[in-house]
Coordinates of C-alpha atoms in Angstrom, one line a residue:
M1441 CA -25.7 -3.7 -20.4
T1442 CA -23.1 -4.3 -17.7
E1443 CA -19.5 -4.2 -18.9
T1444 CA -17.1 -6.8 -17.6
R1445 CA -13.4 -5.8 -17.7
H1446 CA -10.6 -8.4 -17.4
D1447 CA -6.9 -7.9 -17.7
T1448 CA -5.3 -11.2 -18.7
S1449 CA -1.8 -10.2 -19.7
A1450 CA 0.9 -11.9 -17.8
P1451 CA 4.5 -12.8 -18.5
G1452 CA 5.2 -16.5 -19.0
G1453 CA 1.6 -17.4 -18.8
L1454 CA 1.4 -16.7 -15.0
N1455 CA -0.7 -14.0 -13.4
R1456 CA 1.7 -11.7 -11.5
R1457 CA 0.3 -9.2 -9.3
T1458 CA -1.9 -3.1 4.3
F1459 CA -3.1 -0.2 5.4
L1460 CA -0.3 1.2 7.4
Q1461 CA -0.2 4.1 9.7
L1462 CA 2.5 6.7 10.2
G1463 CA 4.9 6.0 13.0
A1464 CA 7.0 8.2 15.3
G1465 CA 10.8 8.2 15.0
V1466 CA 13.2 6.9 17.6
G1467 CA 16.5 6.8 15.6
L1468 CA 19.7 7.4 17.5
V1469 CA 22.7 7.6 15.1
L1470 CA 24.6 9.6 12.6
T1471 CA 23.8 12.9 14.4
L1472 CA 25.4 15.9 12.9
P1473 CA 25.1 19.7 13.7
A1474 CA 21.7 20.9 12.7
G1475 CA 21.4 23.3 9.8
R1476 CA 18.6 24.6 7.6
A1477 CA 18.3 22.9 4.2
F1478 CA 16.9 24.6 1.1
A1479 CA 16.0 23.5 -2.4
Q1480 CA 19.3 23.4 -4.2
G1481 CA 18.7 22.8 -7.9
A1482 CA 18.9 19.8 -10.2
D1483 CA 21.3 17.7 -8.2
T1484 CA 19.4 18.0 -4.8
L1485 CA 15.7 17.8 -3.9
T1486 CA 14.3 18.5 -0.5
V1487 CA 11.2 16.6 0.5
A1488 CA 9.1 17.4 3.6
I1489 CA 7.8 14.3 5.3
P1490 CA 5.3 14.1 8.2
A1491 CA 7.3 11.8 10.6
D1492 CA 10.6 10.3 11.3
L1493 CA 11.0 6.5 10.9
G1494 CA 10.6 4.3 13.9
G1495 CA 13.8 2.3 13.4
W1496 CA 16.1 1.1 10.7
D1497 CA 15.5 -2.7 10.9
Q1498 CA 12.9 -3.6 8.4
D1499 CA 12.4 -7.2 9.7
F1500 CA 10.9 -5.7 12.8
L1501 CA 9.3 -2.4 11.6
A1502 CA 5.6 -2.4 11.0
F1503 CA 2.8 0.1 10.7
D1504 CA 5.2 2.8 9.7
T1505 CA 4.7 4.0 6.2
I1506 CA 7.5 6.6 6.3
G1507 CA 10.0 4.2 7.7
L1508 CA 9.1 1.5 5.2
A1509 CA 9.2 4.0 2.3
V1510 CA 12.7 5.2 3.3
M1511 CA 13.9 1.6 3.4
K1512 CA 12.4 1.0 0.0
N1513 CA 15.0 3.5 -1.2
T1514 CA 18.0 2.4 0.9
Y1515 CA 17.7 -1.3 1.2
P1516 CA 18.8 -3.5 -1.8
Y1517 CA 15.6 -5.0 -3.2
M1518 CA 16.3 -7.7 -5.7
I1519 CA 13.2 -7.0 -7.8
D1520 CA 10.5 -4.4 -8.2
Y1521 CA 7.6 -3.5 -10.5
P1522 CA 8.1 -2.0 -13.9
V1523 CA 6.5 1.4 -14.6
M1524 CA 3.6 2.0 -17.0
D1525 CA 1.6 5.0 -18.1
L1526 CA -2.0 5.1 -17.0
E1527 CA -4.5 7.9 -17.7
G1528 CA -1.8 10.6 -17.9
G1529 CA 0.2 9.4 -14.9
Q1530 CA 2.8 6.8 -14.1
V1531 CA 2.1 3.8 -11.9
F1532 CA 3.5 0.4 -11.3
E1533 CA 2.6 -2.6 -13.5
T1534 CA 1.7 -5.2 -10.9
E1535 CA 1.6 -8.1 -13.3
G1536 CA 5.3 -7.5 -14.3
V1537 CA 8.7 -7.9 -12.7
L1538 CA 11.6 -5.5 -13.0
P1539 CA 14.9 -7.2 -12.1
L1540 CA 17.2 -4.9 -10.2
Y1541 CA 19.9 -6.8 -8.4
A1542 CA 18.6 -9.9 -10.0
E1543 CA 19.4 -11.1 -13.5
S1544 CA 16.1 -13.0 -13.4
F1545 CA 13.4 -14.4 -11.1
E1546 CA 11.6 -17.3 -12.8
P1547 CA 9.3 -20.2 -11.8
N1548 CA 9.5 -23.8 -12.7
E1549 CA 6.7 -25.4 -14.8
D1550 CA 4.2 -25.8 -12.0
G1551 CA 5.0 -22.5 -10.3
T1552 CA 6.2 -24.0 -7.0
V1553 CA 10.0 -23.4 -7.3
W1554 CA 11.3 -19.9 -8.1
T1555 CA 14.9 -19.3 -9.0
L1556 CA 16.6 -16.0 -8.3
K1557 CA 19.8 -15.4 -10.3
L1558 CA 21.8 -12.4 -9.1
K1559 CA 23.8 -10.0 -11.1
Q1560 CA 27.5 -10.4 -10.3
G1561 CA 30.0 -7.8 -9.0
I1562 CA 27.5 -5.6 -7.1
K1563 CA 29.0 -4.3 -3.8
F1564 CA 27.6 -3.0 -0.6
P1565 CA 29.0 0.3 0.7
S1566 CA 31.1 -1.8 3.0
G1567 CA 32.9 -3.3 0.0
N1568 CA 31.4 -6.7 0.5
E1569 CA 30.0 -8.3 -2.6
L1570 CA 26.3 -9.1 -2.7
T1571 CA 25.9 -12.9 -3.2
A1572 CA 23.5 -15.7 -2.7
A1573 CA 24.8 -16.1 0.8
D1574 CA 23.4 -12.6 1.7
V1575 CA 20.0 -13.6 0.3
K1576 CA 20.0 -16.8 2.3
W1577 CA 21.2 -15.2 5.5
S1578 CA 18.6 -12.4 5.1
K1579 CA 15.7 -14.8 4.7
D1580 CA 16.9 -17.0 7.6
R1581 CA 16.9 -13.8 9.7
A1582 CA 13.3 -13.1 8.5
F1583 CA 12.1 -16.5 9.5
A1584 CA 13.8 -16.1 12.9
A1585 CA 12.1 -12.8 13.4
Q1586 CA 8.6 -14.3 12.7
A1587 CA 7.5 -10.8 11.9
N1588 CA 6.9 -8.9 8.6
V1589 CA 8.4 -11.2 5.9
A1590 CA 7.6 -14.4 7.7
G1591 CA 4.0 -13.4 8.0
I1592 CA 3.5 -12.7 4.3
Y1593 CA 5.6 -15.6 3.2
R1594 CA 3.0 -17.9 4.7
I1595 CA 0.6 -17.1 1.9
L1596 CA 3.1 -18.9 -0.4
G1597 CA 3.6 -21.8 2.0
L1598 CA 7.1 -20.5 2.7
T1599 CA 7.5 -21.2 6.4
E1600 CA 10.9 -22.8 7.0
P1601 CA 14.5 -21.7 6.3
D1602 CA 15.3 -24.8 4.4
Q1603 CA 12.8 -23.8 1.7
V1604 CA 15.3 -21.2 0.7
K1605 CA 18.4 -22.9 -0.8
V1606 CA 21.7 -21.6 -2.1
V1607 CA 22.5 -23.3 -5.5
D1608 CA 25.7 -21.4 -6.2
D1609 CA 27.3 -18.0 -5.4
Y1610 CA 24.7 -16.2 -7.4
T1611 CA 21.6 -18.5 -7.5
V1612 CA 19.0 -19.0 -4.8
E1613 CA 15.9 -21.3 -5.0
F1614 CA 12.6 -20.7 -3.2
T1615 CA 10.5 -23.8 -2.9
Q1616 CA 6.9 -22.8 -2.0
G1617 CA 4.4 -25.0 -0.3
T1618 CA 1.9 -24.1 -3.0
A1619 CA 1.9 -22.4 -6.4
S1620 CA 0.4 -18.9 -6.3
A1621 CA -0.5 -16.1 -8.7
M1622 CA 0.7 -13.7 -6.0
S1623 CA 4.3 -15.0 -5.9
T1624 CA 6.1 -12.1 -7.6
Q1625 CA 4.1 -9.4 -5.8
I1626 CA 4.9 -11.0 -2.4
Q1627 CA 8.5 -11.3 -3.3
I1628 CA 8.7 -7.7 -4.4
I1629 CA 7.5 -6.8 -0.9
S1630 CA 9.9 -9.3 0.8
L1631 CA 13.1 -9.8 -1.3
Y1632 CA 15.3 -7.2 0.4
V1633 CA 18.8 -8.2 1.5
Y1634 CA 21.2 -7.3 4.3
D1635 CA 24.9 -7.1 4.1
S1636 CA 25.3 -10.3 6.0
E1637 CA 29.0 -10.0 6.7
L1638 CA 28.5 -6.5 8.1
L1639 CA 25.6 -7.5 10.4
K1640 CA 27.4 -10.7 11.6
S1641 CA 30.3 -8.5 12.7
H1642 CA 27.9 -6.7 15.0
A1643 CA 26.1 -9.9 16.3
T1644 CA 26.5 -11.2 19.8
D1645 CA 25.6 -14.5 21.5
E1646 CA 22.6 -12.7 23.0
D1647 CA 21.7 -11.0 19.7
P1648 CA 22.8 -13.4 16.9
W1649 CA 21.0 -11.4 14.2
A1650 CA 22.4 -8.0 15.2
K1651 CA 18.9 -6.7 15.8
E1652 CA 20.0 -4.1 18.3
W1653 CA 22.7 -2.7 15.9
A1654 CA 20.4 -2.8 12.8
N1655 CA 17.6 -0.9 14.5
V1656 CA 19.8 2.2 15.0
N1657 CA 22.1 2.0 11.9
P1658 CA 20.8 2.7 8.4
I1659 CA 21.0 -0.2 6.0
D1660 CA 22.5 1.0 2.7
G1661 CA 23.1 -0.5 -0.7
G1662 CA 19.7 0.4 -2.3
A1663 CA 19.1 3.1 -4.9
Y1664 CA 20.3 5.6 -2.3
N1665 CA 22.7 5.4 0.7
V1666 CA 22.2 7.4 3.9
T1667 CA 24.9 9.9 4.4
E1668 CA 23.5 11.9 7.3
Y1669 CA 20.7 11.2 9.9
R1670 CA 19.5 13.7 12.5
P1671 CA 16.7 11.9 14.4
G1672 CA 13.5 13.8 14.2
E1673 CA 15.0 16.4 11.9
E1674 CA 16.5 15.1 8.6
I1675 CA 17.6 12.1 6.6
V1676 CA 20.1 12.8 3.8
L1677 CA 20.4 10.4 0.9
E1678 CA 22.9 10.1 -1.9
A1679 CA 22.5 8.1 -5.0
N1680 CA 24.3 4.8 -4.8
P1681 CA 27.0 4.4 -7.5
E1682 CA 26.6 0.6 -7.2
F1683 CA 22.9 0.6 -7.8
P1684 CA 22.4 -1.8 -10.8
G1685 CA 19.1 -0.3 -12.0
E1686 CA 18.7 2.9 -14.0
A1687 CA 20.6 5.6 -12.1
P1688 CA 18.4 7.8 -9.9
G1689 CA 17.3 11.1 -11.5
V1690 CA 18.5 13.2 -8.6
K1691 CA 21.8 12.7 -6.8
N1692 CA 20.9 13.9 -3.4
I1693 CA 17.6 13.8 -1.5
R1694 CA 17.1 15.6 1.8
L1695 CA 14.1 14.3 3.8
Q1696 CA 13.1 16.9 6.3
V1697 CA 10.8 15.8 9.2
I1698 CA 8.0 18.4 9.4
P1699 CA 5.1 17.1 11.5
S1700 CA 2.8 20.0 10.9
A1701 CA 0.9 19.9 7.6
A1702 CA 0.5 23.6 7.7
N1703 CA 4.3 24.0 7.9
R1704 CA 4.9 21.6 5.1
R1705 CA 2.6 23.6 2.9
L1706 CA 4.3 26.9 3.9
L1707 CA 7.8 25.5 3.2
L1708 CA 6.7 24.4 -0.2
Q1709 CA 5.0 27.7 -1.1
N1710 CA 8.2 29.6 0.1
G1711 CA 10.4 27.4 -2.0
D1712 CA 12.3 26.0 1.0
V1713 CA 11.3 22.4 0.0
D1714 CA 10.6 20.9 -3.4
V1715 CA 8.0 18.3 -2.4
A1716 CA 5.5 18.2 0.4
L1717 CA 4.1 14.8 1.3
A1718 CA 0.9 13.9 3.2
L1719 CA -1.0 17.2 2.8
P1720 CA -4.8 17.2 3.2
L1721 CA -6.5 17.2 -0.2
R1722 CA -8.0 20.6 0.5
D1723 CA -4.6 22.1 1.0
V1724 CA -3.3 20.4 -2.1
M1725 CA -6.0 21.8 -4.3
D1726 CA -5.7 25.3 -2.8
M1727 CA -2.0 25.2 -3.8
S1728 CA -2.8 24.6 -7.4
E1729 CA -2.8 28.4 -8.0
A1730 CA 0.2 29.2 -5.9
E1731 CA 3.2 30.8 -7.7
G1732 CA 6.0 28.3 -8.3
V1733 CA 4.0 25.3 -7.3
K1734 CA 2.3 22.7 -9.5
L1735 CA 0.5 19.4 -8.9
L1736 CA 1.6 16.1 -10.2
S1737 CA -1.4 13.7 -10.6
A1738 CA -1.5 10.0 -11.0
P1739 CA -4.2 7.3 -10.8
N1740 CA -4.1 5.6 -7.4
N1741 CA -5.2 2.1 -6.3
Q1742 CA -6.5 3.5 -3.0
L1743 CA -10.1 2.5 -2.4
V1744 CA -12.4 4.6 -0.2
F1745 CA -15.4 2.7 1.2
V1746 CA -17.8 2.4 4.1
P1747 CA -17.9 -1.0 5.6
M1748 CA -21.4 -1.8 7.0
N1749 CA -21.2 -4.0 10.1
T1750 CA -23.1 -7.1 8.9
T1751 CA -23.6 -8.3 12.5
I1752 CA -25.2 -5.1 13.8
A1753 CA -28.9 -4.4 13.1
P1754 CA -30.2 -3.3 10.7
F1755 CA -27.1 -3.9 8.6
D1756 CA -27.4 -7.6 9.3
N1757 CA -30.1 -7.5 6.6
P1758 CA -28.7 -7.5 3.0
A1759 CA -31.8 -5.7 1.8
V1760 CA -31.0 -2.8 4.0
R1761 CA -27.4 -2.8 2.8
K1762 CA -28.6 -2.7 -0.8
A1763 CA -30.9 0.2 0.0
M1764 CA -28.1 2.2 1.5
A1765 CA -26.0 1.6 -1.6
K1766 CA -28.7 3.4 -3.6
A1767 CA -28.7 6.3 -1.2
V1768 CA -25.0 7.3 -1.7
P1769 CA -24.5 10.5 -3.7
Y1770 CA -21.6 9.1 -5.7
D1771 CA -21.2 11.9 -8.2
A1772 CA -21.6 14.7 -5.6
L1773 CA -19.1 13.0 -3.4
I1774 CA -16.5 12.8 -6.2
K1775 CA -17.1 16.4 -7.0
S1776 CA -17.2 18.0 -3.6
V1777 CA -14.8 15.8 -1.6
Y1778 CA -12.3 15.0 -4.3
F1779 CA -12.8 18.0 -6.6
D1780 CA -13.3 15.6 -9.5
E1781 CA -9.9 14.1 -8.9
A1782 CA -11.3 10.6 -8.3
R1783 CA -12.8 7.8 -10.3
R1784 CA -16.0 6.0 -9.7
V1785 CA -15.6 2.3 -8.7
K1786 CA -18.3 -0.3 -9.2
S1787 CA -16.8 -3.3 -7.5
V1788 CA -15.1 -4.1 -4.2
L1789 CA -12.1 -4.7 -6.4
P1790 CA -10.1 -1.5 -7.3
L1791 CA -10.2 -0.5 -10.9
E1792 CA -6.9 -1.9 -12.0
M1793 CA -7.1 -5.2 -10.0
P1794 CA -7.2 -8.1 -12.4
G1795 CA -10.8 -9.4 -12.7
Y1796 CA -12.5 -6.0 -11.9
S1797 CA -16.1 -6.1 -13.1
E1798 CA -18.8 -3.4 -12.9
A1799 CA -21.2 -6.2 -12.1
G1800 CA -19.5 -6.3 -8.6
Y1801 CA -21.3 -3.2 -7.3
P1802 CA -24.3 -2.4 -9.6
F1803 CA -25.6 0.6 -7.7
D1804 CA -26.2 4.2 -8.5
T1805 CA -27.9 7.0 -6.6
D1806 CA -31.7 6.4 -6.5
F1807 CA -33.4 7.8 -3.4
E1808 CA -36.9 6.6 -4.4
A1809 CA -35.6 3.1 -5.0
A1810 CA -33.7 3.2 -1.7
K1811 CA -36.8 4.3 0.2
S1812 CA -38.9 1.5 -1.4
E1813 CA -36.3 -1.1 -0.5
L1814 CA -36.1 0.1 3.1
A1815 CA -39.9 -0.2 3.4
E1816 CA -39.8 -3.7 1.9
A1817 CA -37.1 -4.6 4.4
G1818 CA -39.3 -3.5 7.3
F1819 CA -38.1 0.1 7.8
P1820 CA -40.7 2.3 6.1
D1821 CA -39.8 5.2 8.5
G1822 CA -36.1 4.6 8.3
F1823 CA -33.9 4.1 11.3
E1824 CA -31.1 5.8 13.3
T1825 CA -27.4 4.8 13.2
S1826 CA -23.9 6.2 13.4
I1827 CA -20.8 6.5 11.3
V1828 CA -17.4 6.6 13.0
I1829 CA -14.5 8.7 11.6
V1830 CA -11.1 9.8 12.8
S1831 CA -11.0 13.4 14.0
G1832 CA -9.0 15.7 11.8
D1833 CA -9.5 13.5 8.7
T1834 CA -11.0 16.2 6.5
E1835 CA -11.9 13.9 3.6
A1836 CA -13.7 11.5 6.0
E1837 CA -15.5 14.4 7.7
R1838 CA -16.8 15.7 4.3
I1839 CA -17.8 12.2 3.3
A1840 CA -19.7 11.7 6.6
V1841 CA -21.6 15.0 6.2
L1842 CA -22.5 14.2 2.6
L1843 CA -23.8 10.7 3.7
Q1844 CA -25.7 12.3 6.6
N1845 CA -27.6 14.6 4.3
A1846 CA -28.2 12.0 1.6
F1847 CA -29.3 9.3 4.0
G1848 CA -31.7 11.8 5.6
Q1849 CA -33.6 11.9 2.3
V1850 CA -34.5 8.2 2.7
G1851 CA -35.4 8.5 6.4
V1852 CA -32.1 7.3 7.9
K1853 CA -30.8 9.6 10.7
L1854 CA -27.0 9.3 10.6
N1855 CA -25.0 10.5 13.6
I1856 CA -21.3 11.3 13.2
E1857 CA -18.9 10.0 15.8
N1858 CA -15.5 11.7 15.8
V1859 CA -12.8 9.6 17.5
D1860 CA -9.0 9.7 17.9
P1861 CA -6.9 7.2 15.9
A1862 CA -6.3 4.9 18.9
T1863 CA -10.0 4.7 19.6
M1864 CA -10.7 4.0 15.9
Q1865 CA -8.3 1.1 16.0
T1866 CA -10.0 -0.2 19.1
R1867 CA -13.4 0.0 17.5
R1868 CA -12.1 -1.8 14.5
Q1869 CA -10.7 -4.6 16.6
E1870 CA -13.9 -4.8 18.6
K1871 CA -15.9 -4.6 15.4
S1872 CA -18.3 -2.2 17.2
A1873 CA -18.8 0.5 14.6
P1874 CA -22.1 0.2 12.6
L1875 CA -20.6 2.3 9.8
Q1876 CA -17.1 3.8 9.3
V1877 CA -15.1 5.6 6.6
A1878 CA -12.2 3.4 5.5
A1879 CA -9.5 4.1 2.9
G1880 CA -6.3 2.3 1.9
Q1881 CA -4.3 0.4 -0.6
F1882 CA -4.1 -3.4 -1.0
W1883 CA -0.4 -4.1 -1.3
V1884 CA -1.0 -7.2 -3.3
N1885 CA -3.1 -6.4 -6.4
D1886 CA -5.0 -9.6 -6.4
F1887 CA -8.5 -10.6 -5.3
E1888 CA -7.2 -13.6 -3.4
Y1889 CA -5.3 -11.2 -1.1
L1890 CA -8.1 -8.7 -0.8
G1891 CA -10.6 -11.5 0.0
A1892 CA -8.3 -13.0 2.6
T1893 CA -7.5 -9.8 4.4
A1894 CA -10.8 -7.8 4.1
L1895 CA -13.7 -10.3 3.4
S1896 CA -12.8 -13.3 5.6
P1897 CA -13.7 -13.7 9.3
T1898 CA -10.0 -13.8 10.2
G1899 CA -9.0 -10.9 7.9
F1900 CA -7.4 -8.0 9.8
L1901 CA -9.1 -5.6 7.5
N1902 CA -12.6 -7.2 7.7
Y1903 CA -14.2 -4.1 9.3
A1904 CA -17.6 -5.2 8.1
N1905 CA -17.4 -8.4 10.2
Y1906 CA -18.5 -10.1 7.0
N1907 CA -18.7 -13.9 6.9
S1908 CA -19.8 -15.7 3.7
E1909 CA -19.5 -19.4 3.3
K1910 CA -19.7 -19.0 -0.5
I1911 CA -16.9 -16.3 -0.6
A1912 CA -14.8 -18.6 1.6
E1913 CA -15.4 -21.5 -0.8
L1914 CA -14.5 -19.3 -3.8
L1915 CA -11.3 -18.0 -2.1
G1916 CA -10.3 -21.6 -1.3
S1917 CA -10.8 -22.6 -4.9
L1918 CA -8.4 -19.8 -6.0
A1919 CA -5.5 -21.1 -3.9
G1920 CA -2.8 -22.6 -6.1
V1921 CA -4.6 -21.9 -9.3
L1922 CA -2.5 -20.2 -12.0
D1923 CA -4.7 -20.6 -15.1
E1924 CA -5.9 -17.1 -15.9
E1925 CA -9.3 -18.1 -17.4
T1926 CA -10.1 -20.2 -14.3
R1927 CA -9.1 -17.4 -11.9
M1928 CA -11.2 -14.8 -13.8
G1929 CA -14.2 -17.1 -13.7
I1930 CA -13.9 -17.6 -9.9
I1931 CA -13.5 -13.8 -9.4
D1932 CA -16.5 -13.1 -11.5
E1933 CA -18.6 -15.4 -9.4
A1934 CA -17.3 -13.8 -6.2
Q1935 CA -18.3 -10.4 -7.4
S1936 CA -21.8 -11.7 -8.2
V1937 CA -22.0 -12.9 -4.6
L1938 CA -20.7 -9.6 -3.2
A1939 CA -23.2 -7.6 -5.4
E1940 CA -26.0 -9.5 -3.5
D1941 CA -24.4 -9.3 -0.1
V1942 CA -23.1 -5.7 -0.3
P1943 CA -20.8 -5.6 2.8
W1944 CA -19.4 -2.2 1.7
L1945 CA -20.6 1.1 0.3
V1946 CA -17.9 1.6 -2.4
L1947 CA -17.4 5.3 -2.8
A1948 CA -14.4 6.2 -5.0
Q1949 CA -10.8 5.7 -6.1
P1950 CA -9.1 9.1 -5.6
N1951 CA -6.2 10.2 -7.7
F1952 CA -2.9 10.9 -6.0
M1953 CA -2.1 14.6 -6.0
L1954 CA 1.4 15.7 -5.2
P1955 CA 2.3 19.4 -4.8
V1956 CA 5.9 20.2 -6.0
T1957 CA 7.9 23.1 -7.1
E1958 CA 8.2 23.9 -10.8
G1959 CA 10.7 21.7 -12.5
V1960 CA 10.1 18.6 -10.4
E1961 CA 8.9 15.6 -12.5
G1962 CA 8.9 11.8 -12.5
W1963 CA 6.5 10.8 -9.7
V1964 CA 5.5 7.2 -10.0
Q1965 CA 2.5 6.3 -7.8
P1966 CA 3.3 3.1 -5.8
V1967 CA 0.8 0.3 -5.4
D1968 CA 2.1 -0.2 -1.9
G1969 CA 2.2 3.5 -0.8
L1970 CA 6.0 3.4 -0.5
F1971 CA 7.6 6.1 -2.6
R1972 CA 10.5 5.3 -5.0
L1973 CA 12.6 8.5 -5.1
R1974 CA 14.8 7.3 -7.8
Y1975 CA 12.3 8.3 -10.5
L1976 CA 12.2 11.9 -9.5
T1977 CA 13.9 14.5 -11.6
A1978 CA 14.5 18.2 -11.3

C-alpha cells in the first residue's frame, strides 16, 4: 500500500511556505592591516568560507551564495522563518513566520493585501530610525532595479511601486495582483530594508539609488554589523545591539576567505577556525574521528536527481525513463556516496514540501523489471548514452560511476562526460545533455514554485526539457488558490502525472553535515542555503 503524506498545518488558515553558485569577491572598502585570526572562545567564532562576496548591494547581487548569506546576517530583514526540530536537527519551518523588525505581517480575508506593521524605535547604525518610509524606498529601489526582488515579486503580481503603500510611519501595505500560498516565503526572501536616508545622502543625479556606493559599502542593521572588511581575506561581524530578535549567540564572527577546501579542512583540524563551510562530503566524514572536531547534522531540503532529457532519444520515450528508474541502485547510492547520511525520496517533491506523496515516484531497484521494460520499449539490447557532471564534484563523480555500473546490468552503456562549470551551464542552457547530475534547494518550499521553475518549458531549472500540457494545466489551477484541501488534491494529481512521465531519476535527499570544533552548537539548516549565524553558540 502506498502511503500519502500531507502537511496541512498553516497559521490563519493560509498555506505559508534557486540554485545558486558561489561568486568571486570584488569588494573595495574598509581595508585594514592584515592579521591572522584564531578561534578565540565563547565571544568569537571564526568561520572559513570558500569565497568573498561579489558586492554589497543585494538588489543587484545574484548567483552568489556566500554574498547573499552574508547579507542575510547584515541586512535588516523584516521577517524570517521560525525554527523547528526535525529528526534530531534544527531546520526552518517554512509554513510559519517569525516577525523580527515587524510586529506582524498579516493578510486580508482574500489574501491579496498584506499589512506589515513595524516595531517602533529600532535604529540603524547611522542613528536613523527604521520606519515605513525605509520599507517603501527600499521596494521602490527594487522595482527600479528590475533584478532580484522585482523578479520574484512577479509571482505575487507585485509589479509596480504603487502596489506598496505607506499607511503611517510604521505600517506598509502590499497589494498583490493575486492571492498566493507563497506570499510569506517570497516576502521572507525579499523584505530586506536599506537605511534610505543614508543611501539618499550618497545618491547623485546620475545614480539616484546610490548603486555605486551601496556596491562597495556594507549595509548594516541586521543581526550583525560589519566592523572590518579586507577584500578577499576577511569580513568581521559584531552583534547588533539594536537587533530586535533574540540576541545572537556569539558576539563576534570572523569570516575568513579560504578558497582551498584542503586548507579549510586543515585550519579546522588545527583549531585555527571553528567552522569550515563547503567541504566535500568525503572530507567531512573523514574528519568525524579528528581530535577536537565534531559533526553537526541536520536534515536538508536539497534534492539530488538526474534529469533525463525528454527530447533526446531514447529518453523521449516515457517507457525508457521508467525502465531507467528501476535500474538505479538507490540503497547502494545512499550508503556509498552519502555514507548513510541521506534520506530516500519517492517524489519529485522534497520530503518536507507540503503535499509530498510516495506515489510521486513509485520506483525501486529491479534490474529484471528494467530489462523487461527496455525490451518492450524496443531496446532489448539496451543502448548507449552519456551523463554530464562537473569535474571535481566528488559526489557527482561517485553517483555517475554507480549509475554506470548499474545501468550496465540492464544493457545500457553509460559514458561519463566531465566538464567545467561554465560548460555545464552552457549545456543546461542549450539543453544538450542526455543525462546530468543535478542538486539544489528550492528556495520556496511549494510545488507551485518547483513546477514553475523546474517542470515548465520556460523554467530556468527545467534541465529535462520537460513539457506536459497536463502539468501546465494543474500548475495553472494552483494559482491564487489558498484552500489547503484543494491545493493538496491538485498536487496529488500532479504527482500521479509525474509518476507516469518520470522526467527525473530521484536519487536522495542528503543531510547537511557541518564540521566544527568542540563546543560549537546551534546550527540551523536553512531552506534557502543562506546561513543564519545568529543561532550559533560556543
